Amino acid sequence: MGSSVVSNKIREFQVFVKPVSGRCNLRCRYCYYIGHGHQEGTCGGQRMSDEVLEAYIQQQIHASGGREVFFSWHGGEPALAGIDFYRRAVAIEKRYAPRDCIILNGIQTNATLIDDAWGRFLREEGFYVGVSLDGPGRFHNNNRLRADGSGTFAEVMRGLEILRIHDVPHEVLCVVNSCSVNAPLEVYRFFRDLGVEFITFLPLVERKNLSSPEVTERSVSAAGFGRFLSEVFDEWISNDIGKIKVQVFEEALRTAFGQDHTLCIFKPVCGAVPVVEMNGDFYSCDHFVDEDHRSGNIMNRTLESLLDDPLQRAFGQAKKAALPRYCLDCEVLDMCNGECPRNRFIKTPDGDPGLNYLCEGYKNFFNHCRPFINEVARLWKVRS
């Protein structure tokens, strides 16, 4: 191990690092990152240079300040960088990590490029893998397509099976759309029957344009997403609690123990999940990769200084400061905290701006699970 000096300030953050920017071998209909960041042909290549890679890793270890350092590789499709890129990344991590430092790596992938070589590498180096899979083929193949319009379900399932064969720890990220939102138990039981132990449900919310609150036909309705979560929650409570982790349920349960949220969308203040692009540019958030939210580049400023930059702090604080009174008076505010700012584009019943499009659904769901959460809190207090 190397002897890199770490910061004396422990920061809780997670960088989404983009080794190939928005490059991807698929053309998913709802992708929000294509056209953002630095596309192929710019920055002198199609993936992050070794110079930027080394600078980023060294700075991430220094800025973390804690015993564990987590690297989160995103895209586009980060597997397009190739196994050798990640071999170099792991070698650099080991070179700069202090002796008592635990290095963790996660990669979010569409799994279509995963083969046995990838499976062996990911297992050997202890990577945690997030797989994008939108449920049974009839839902997945609606949106997760190749450039020629063909579905990718069979390829993703093959990649998922390779991860299983090599015993690579993994989770599934499922985008819920206007079709699948009406089949909550079919979708959930599909994942359960696959043996998936960690599931994240991501509601699809696409605005037709930034000047209008109208959403696309693919988007979920707020009420529909609330019903989806509630029906899955009831199934989970009846059959799978303790066996399967569903991220939104885990976040709700944290309030029973007085714990802070771990998921940025439910934190009172955001800004702890920035992006480092292929060329080293630093952006406030994965959903705000634009010039207004670019505060610098790690090749001429440190990651530590960018995390502490007034622009980044203001971005994070704005989430709480911009909450309308309707949210501040809400009985489930501690569970939701207004969710993600990118979805705050409708008005409250009183006509105030800044209400989250998904408010109705989250409010219904959190009130639905609240009796269970309250009982867990009561039992925990009795036992402690």
Coordinates of C-alpha atoms in Angstrom, one line a residue:
M1 CA 0.0 0.0 0.0
G2 CA 1.1 3.6 -0.6
S3 CA 1.2 6.2 2.0
S4 CA -1.2 8.9 0.7
V5 CA -2.0 11.7 3.2
V6 CA -5.8 12.0 3.8
S7 CA -7.8 15.0 4.9
N8 CA -8.4 15.5 8.6
K9 CA -12.0 16.3 7.8
I10 CA -14.3 13.4 7.3
R11 CA -16.7 14.1 4.4
E12 CA -19.7 12.1 3.4
F13 CA -19.9 12.2 -0.3
Q14 CA -20.1 9.9 -3.3
V15 CA -18.7 11.0 -6.7
F16 CA -20.3 9.6 -9.8
V17 CA -17.2 9.4 -12.0
K18 CA -17.8 9.1 -15.7
P19 CA -14.8 7.4 -17.4
V20 CA -16.5 7.4 -20.8
S21 CA -18.8 10.3 -20.2
G22 CA -22.2 9.7 -21.9
R23 CA -21.0 7.1 -24.3
C24 CA -23.2 4.0 -24.4
N25 CA -23.8 0.9 -26.5
L26 CA -27.6 1.3 -25.9
R27 CA -30.1 4.0 -26.8
C28 CA -32.6 3.8 -24.0
R29 CA -35.6 6.0 -24.7
Y30 CA -35.5 7.7 -21.3
C31 CA -31.8 8.3 -21.0
Y32 CA -31.1 11.7 -19.5
Y33 CA -27.3 11.7 -19.9
I34 CA -26.8 11.4 -23.7
G35 CA -25.9 14.9 -24.9
H36 CA -24.5 15.9 -21.6
G37 CA -20.9 15.8 -20.4
H38 CA -18.1 15.2 -22.9
Q39 CA -19.0 13.1 -25.9
E40 CA -16.7 10.8 -27.8
G41 CA -14.0 12.6 -29.9
T42 CA -13.6 15.4 -27.3
C43 CA -10.9 15.6 -24.7
G44 CA -8.5 13.7 -26.9
G45 CA -10.0 10.3 -26.6
Q46 CA -13.0 8.1 -25.8
R47 CA -12.3 7.5 -22.2
M48 CA -10.7 9.2 -19.2
S49 CA -6.9 9.6 -19.6
D50 CA -4.5 7.9 -17.2
E51 CA -3.4 11.4 -16.0
V52 CA -7.0 12.4 -15.0
L53 CA -7.7 9.0 -13.6
E54 CA -4.6 9.1 -11.3
A55 CA -5.4 12.7 -10.2
Y56 CA -9.0 11.8 -9.4
I57 CA -8.2 8.7 -7.4
Q58 CA -5.5 10.4 -5.4
Q59 CA -7.8 13.3 -4.7
Q60 CA -10.8 11.1 -3.8
I61 CA -8.7 9.2 -1.2
H62 CA -7.4 12.5 0.3
A63 CA -10.8 14.2 0.4
S64 CA -12.6 11.3 2.0
G65 CA -10.8 11.6 5.3
G66 CA -12.3 8.4 6.6
R67 CA -11.3 4.7 6.8
E68 CA -13.4 3.7 3.8
V69 CA -13.2 5.2 0.4
F70 CA -15.9 4.3 -2.2
F71 CA -15.4 4.8 -6.0
S72 CA -18.6 4.8 -8.0
W73 CA -18.1 4.3 -11.7
H74 CA -21.0 5.5 -13.9
G75 CA -21.8 6.4 -17.5
G76 CA -23.2 6.2 -20.1
E77 CA -22.0 2.7 -20.0
P78 CA -18.8 2.5 -17.9
A79 CA -17.9 -1.0 -19.1
L80 CA -17.0 0.6 -22.5
A81 CA -13.8 1.8 -20.8
G82 CA -12.6 -1.8 -20.8
I83 CA -11.3 -4.1 -18.1
D84 CA -7.7 -2.9 -18.5
F85 CA -8.9 0.7 -17.5
Y86 CA -10.3 -0.7 -14.3
R87 CA -7.2 -2.8 -13.7
R88 CA -5.2 0.5 -13.8
A89 CA -7.7 2.2 -11.6
V90 CA -7.4 -0.6 -8.9
A91 CA -3.6 -0.5 -9.1
I92 CA -3.6 3.3 -8.6
E93 CA -6.1 2.9 -5.7
K94 CA -3.8 0.5 -4.0
R95 CA -0.8 2.7 -4.6
Y96 CA -2.3 5.7 -2.9
A97 CA -4.4 4.1 -0.2
P98 CA -3.0 4.4 3.4
R99 CA -2.4 1.1 5.2
D100 CA -5.6 1.3 7.2
C101 CA -7.8 2.4 4.3
I102 CA -10.5 0.1 2.9
I103 CA -11.1 0.7 -0.8
L104 CA -14.5 -0.1 -2.3
N105 CA -15.6 0.0 -5.9
G106 CA -19.1 0.1 -7.4
I107 CA -20.0 0.1 -11.1
Q108 CA -23.4 0.8 -12.6
T109 CA -23.9 -1.1 -15.8
N110 CA -26.5 -2.2 -18.4
A111 CA -24.8 -5.7 -18.1
T112 CA -24.9 -6.3 -21.9
L113 CA -21.1 -6.3 -22.1
I114 CA -20.5 -8.5 -19.1
D115 CA -18.7 -11.8 -20.0
D116 CA -16.7 -14.3 -18.0
A117 CA -13.6 -12.1 -18.1
W118 CA -15.6 -9.3 -16.5
G119 CA -17.1 -11.6 -14.0
R120 CA -13.7 -12.9 -12.9
F121 CA -12.3 -9.4 -12.6
L122 CA -15.2 -8.0 -10.7
R123 CA -15.1 -10.8 -8.2
E124 CA -11.4 -10.8 -7.8
E125 CA -11.3 -7.0 -7.1
G126 CA -14.4 -7.0 -4.9
F127 CA -16.6 -4.7 -7.1
Y128 CA -20.2 -4.2 -6.2
V129 CA -22.4 -4.0 -9.4
G130 CA -25.6 -2.2 -10.1
V131 CA -27.5 -3.7 -13.0
S132 CA -30.1 -1.7 -14.9
L133 CA -33.1 -4.0 -15.4
D134 CA -36.7 -2.8 -15.7
G135 CA -38.5 -6.0 -14.9
P136 CA -39.8 -8.7 -17.1
G137 CA -39.0 -8.5 -20.8
R138 CA -42.3 -6.9 -21.8
F139 CA -41.5 -3.9 -19.7
H140 CA -37.7 -3.9 -20.1
N141 CA -37.8 -4.0 -23.8
N142 CA -40.2 -1.0 -24.0
N143 CA -37.4 1.4 -23.4
R144 CA -34.0 -0.2 -22.9
L145 CA -33.0 -0.7 -26.6
R146 CA -30.1 -0.9 -29.0
A147 CA -29.7 1.8 -31.7
D148 CA -31.5 -0.4 -34.1
G149 CA -34.6 -0.5 -31.8
S150 CA -34.1 -4.1 -30.7
G151 CA -34.7 -5.0 -27.0
T152 CA -31.8 -5.9 -24.7
F153 CA -33.6 -8.1 -22.1
A154 CA -31.9 -11.4 -23.1
E155 CA -28.5 -9.8 -23.0
V156 CA -29.0 -8.2 -19.6
M157 CA -30.2 -11.5 -18.2
R158 CA -27.1 -13.3 -19.6
G159 CA -24.9 -10.6 -18.0
L160 CA -26.8 -11.0 -14.7
E161 CA -26.3 -14.7 -14.8
I162 CA -22.5 -14.3 -15.3
L163 CA -22.4 -12.1 -12.2
R164 CA -24.2 -14.8 -10.3
I165 CA -21.9 -17.6 -11.6
H166 CA -18.9 -15.6 -10.4
D167 CA -20.6 -14.7 -7.1
V168 CA -20.3 -10.9 -7.7
P169 CA -22.4 -8.9 -5.3
H170 CA -25.0 -7.0 -7.1
E171 CA -28.3 -5.1 -7.0
V172 CA -30.9 -4.2 -9.6
L173 CA -32.0 -0.7 -10.5
C174 CA -35.5 -0.7 -12.0
V175 CA -36.9 2.3 -13.8
V176 CA -40.7 2.3 -13.2
N177 CA -42.6 3.8 -16.2
S178 CA -46.2 4.3 -17.1
C179 CA -46.7 0.7 -18.1
S180 CA -44.9 -1.2 -15.4
V181 CA -46.3 1.1 -12.7
N182 CA -49.6 -0.8 -13.2
A183 CA -48.0 -4.2 -12.5
P184 CA -46.2 -3.7 -9.1
L185 CA -46.4 -7.3 -8.0
E186 CA -45.5 -8.8 -11.3
V187 CA -42.4 -6.6 -11.4
Y188 CA -41.4 -7.2 -7.8
R189 CA -42.0 -11.0 -7.9
F190 CA -40.0 -11.2 -11.1
F191 CA -37.0 -9.8 -9.2
R192 CA -37.7 -12.0 -6.1
D193 CA -37.9 -15.1 -8.3
L194 CA -34.6 -14.2 -9.8
G195 CA -33.0 -14.2 -6.4
V196 CA -32.3 -10.5 -6.4
E197 CA -31.6 -9.3 -2.8
F198 CA -31.3 -5.6 -3.4
I199 CA -33.7 -3.6 -5.4
T200 CA -34.0 0.1 -6.2
F201 CA -37.1 1.4 -7.9
L202 CA -36.6 4.7 -9.8
P203 CA -39.7 6.5 -11.0
L204 CA -39.5 7.8 -14.6
V205 CA -40.3 11.5 -14.6
E206 CA -39.6 13.2 -18.0
R207 CA -40.7 16.8 -18.6
K208 CA -41.8 17.6 -22.2
N209 CA -39.9 20.9 -21.8
L210 CA -38.5 22.9 -19.0
S211 CA -41.1 25.7 -19.4
S212 CA -44.0 23.3 -18.8
P213 CA -45.1 21.0 -16.0
E214 CA -46.3 18.5 -18.6
V215 CA -44.6 15.1 -18.6
T216 CA -44.1 12.5 -21.3
E217 CA -46.5 9.5 -21.8
R218 CA -43.7 7.2 -20.5
S219 CA -43.6 9.0 -17.2
V220 CA -45.3 7.6 -14.1
S221 CA -48.2 9.4 -12.5
A222 CA -47.6 10.5 -9.0
A223 CA -50.6 8.6 -7.6
G224 CA -49.6 5.5 -9.7
F225 CA -46.1 5.4 -8.3
G226 CA -47.5 5.7 -4.7
R227 CA -49.8 2.7 -5.3
F228 CA -46.9 0.8 -6.9
L229 CA -44.7 1.3 -3.8
S230 CA -47.6 0.5 -1.4
E231 CA -48.5 -2.8 -3.1
V232 CA -44.9 -3.9 -3.2
F233 CA -44.4 -2.8 0.5
D234 CA -47.4 -5.0 1.5
E235 CA -46.0 -8.0 -0.3
W236 CA -42.5 -7.4 1.1
I237 CA -43.9 -7.1 4.7
S238 CA -45.8 -10.3 4.3
N239 CA -43.2 -12.5 2.7
D240 CA -39.7 -11.0 2.3
I241 CA -38.8 -8.6 5.1
G242 CA -35.2 -9.6 6.2
K243 CA -34.6 -11.4 2.9
I244 CA -34.8 -8.6 0.3
K245 CA -33.8 -5.0 0.7
V246 CA -35.8 -2.4 -1.2
Q247 CA -34.0 0.9 -1.1
V248 CA -37.0 3.2 -0.5
F249 CA -38.3 0.9 2.3
E250 CA -34.8 1.0 3.9
E251 CA -34.8 4.8 3.8
A252 CA -38.2 5.0 5.4
L253 CA -37.1 2.6 8.1
R254 CA -34.1 4.8 9.0
T255 CA -36.5 7.3 10.5
A256 CA -37.7 4.7 13.0
F257 CA -34.2 4.6 14.4
G258 CA -33.5 8.3 14.2
Q259 CA -30.9 7.8 11.5
D260 CA -30.1 10.2 8.7
H261 CA -31.0 9.2 5.2
T262 CA -28.3 7.7 3.0
L263 CA -30.1 8.4 -0.3
C264 CA -29.5 11.9 -1.6
I265 CA -33.1 12.5 -2.8
F266 CA -34.4 12.1 0.8
K267 CA -31.8 14.1 2.6
P268 CA -32.8 17.6 3.8
V269 CA -29.7 19.0 2.0
C270 CA -28.1 17.6 -1.2
G271 CA -24.9 18.2 -3.1
A272 CA -23.0 15.3 -1.7
V273 CA -23.3 13.3 -5.0
P274 CA -21.4 15.3 -7.6
V275 CA -20.1 14.2 -11.0
V276 CA -16.5 14.1 -12.2
E277 CA -16.5 13.9 -16.0
M278 CA -14.2 12.2 -18.3
N279 CA -12.0 15.3 -18.6
G280 CA -12.0 16.1 -14.9
D281 CA -14.8 18.6 -14.9
F282 CA -16.8 18.8 -11.7
Y283 CA -20.6 19.2 -11.7
S284 CA -23.0 19.6 -8.9
C285 CA -25.1 16.5 -9.6
D286 CA -25.7 13.8 -12.2
H287 CA -29.0 15.6 -13.2
F288 CA -27.4 19.0 -13.4
V289 CA -24.5 18.6 -15.8
D290 CA -24.5 22.0 -17.4
E291 CA -22.4 25.1 -17.3
D292 CA -24.5 26.7 -14.5
H293 CA -23.5 23.8 -12.3
R294 CA -19.8 23.3 -13.3
S295 CA -17.5 24.7 -10.6
G296 CA -14.1 23.6 -11.9
N297 CA -11.8 20.8 -13.0
I298 CA -9.8 18.5 -10.8
M299 CA -6.7 19.1 -12.9
N300 CA -6.5 22.7 -11.8
R301 CA -8.4 22.5 -8.5
T302 CA -8.5 19.8 -5.9
L303 CA -11.6 17.7 -5.4
E304 CA -11.6 18.7 -1.8
S305 CA -11.9 22.4 -2.7
L306 CA -14.6 21.7 -5.3
L307 CA -16.7 19.8 -2.7
D308 CA -16.4 22.8 -0.4
D309 CA -16.9 25.4 -3.1
P310 CA -19.6 28.0 -2.3
L311 CA -21.4 27.1 -5.6
Q312 CA -21.7 23.4 -4.5
R313 CA -22.7 24.4 -0.9
A314 CA -25.4 26.8 -2.3
F315 CA -26.7 24.1 -4.6
G316 CA -27.1 21.7 -1.7
Q317 CA -28.7 24.2 0.7
A318 CA -31.1 25.4 -2.0
K319 CA -32.9 22.1 -1.7
K320 CA -34.0 22.9 1.9
A321 CA -34.4 26.6 1.5
A322 CA -36.7 26.3 -1.5
L323 CA -39.3 24.0 0.2
P324 CA -42.8 25.5 0.0
R325 CA -44.9 25.9 3.2
Y326 CA -47.0 22.9 2.0
C327 CA -43.9 20.7 2.4
L328 CA -42.8 22.2 5.7
D329 CA -46.2 21.4 7.2
C330 CA -46.3 17.9 5.8
E331 CA -46.6 15.0 8.3
V332 CA -44.1 12.9 6.4
L333 CA -41.5 15.6 5.8
D334 CA -38.8 13.7 7.6
M335 CA -39.2 10.7 5.2
C336 CA -39.3 12.8 2.0
N337 CA -37.7 16.2 2.5
G338 CA -39.1 17.3 -0.9
E339 CA -37.3 14.5 -2.8
C340 CA -35.1 15.5 -5.7
P341 CA -35.1 19.2 -6.8
R342 CA -35.2 18.2 -10.5
N343 CA -38.8 17.0 -9.9
R344 CA -40.0 20.2 -8.2
F345 CA -41.9 21.7 -11.0
I346 CA -45.6 21.8 -10.0
K347 CA -47.5 24.1 -7.7
T348 CA -48.9 23.3 -4.3
P349 CA -52.7 23.4 -3.7
D350 CA -52.3 27.0 -2.5
G351 CA -50.6 27.9 -5.8
D352 CA -47.0 28.1 -4.5
P353 CA -44.3 26.9 -6.9
G354 CA -41.7 24.3 -6.1
L355 CA -43.8 21.2 -5.2
N356 CA -42.4 17.9 -6.3
Y357 CA -44.3 16.2 -9.1
L358 CA -44.2 12.9 -7.2
C359 CA -45.6 14.5 -4.0
E360 CA -49.0 12.8 -4.0
G361 CA -47.5 9.4 -4.5
Y362 CA -44.7 9.7 -1.9
K363 CA -47.1 11.2 0.6
N364 CA -49.6 8.3 0.1
F365 CA -46.8 5.7 0.3
F366 CA -45.1 7.1 3.4
N367 CA -48.4 7.4 5.2
H368 CA -49.2 3.8 4.1
C369 CA -46.0 2.4 5.7
R370 CA -46.0 4.8 8.6
P371 CA -47.9 2.5 11.1
F372 CA -45.3 -0.2 10.5
I373 CA -42.5 2.4 10.9
N374 CA -44.0 3.7 14.1
E375 CA -44.3 0.2 15.5
V376 CA -40.7 -0.6 14.7
A377 CA -39.7 2.7 16.4
R378 CA -41.7 1.7 19.5
L379 CA -40.2 -1.8 19.8
W380 CA -36.7 -0.4 19.2
K381 CA -37.2 2.1 22.1
V382 CA -38.5 -0.6 24.4
R383 CA -35.5 -2.9 23.7
S384 CA -33.0 -0.1 24.0

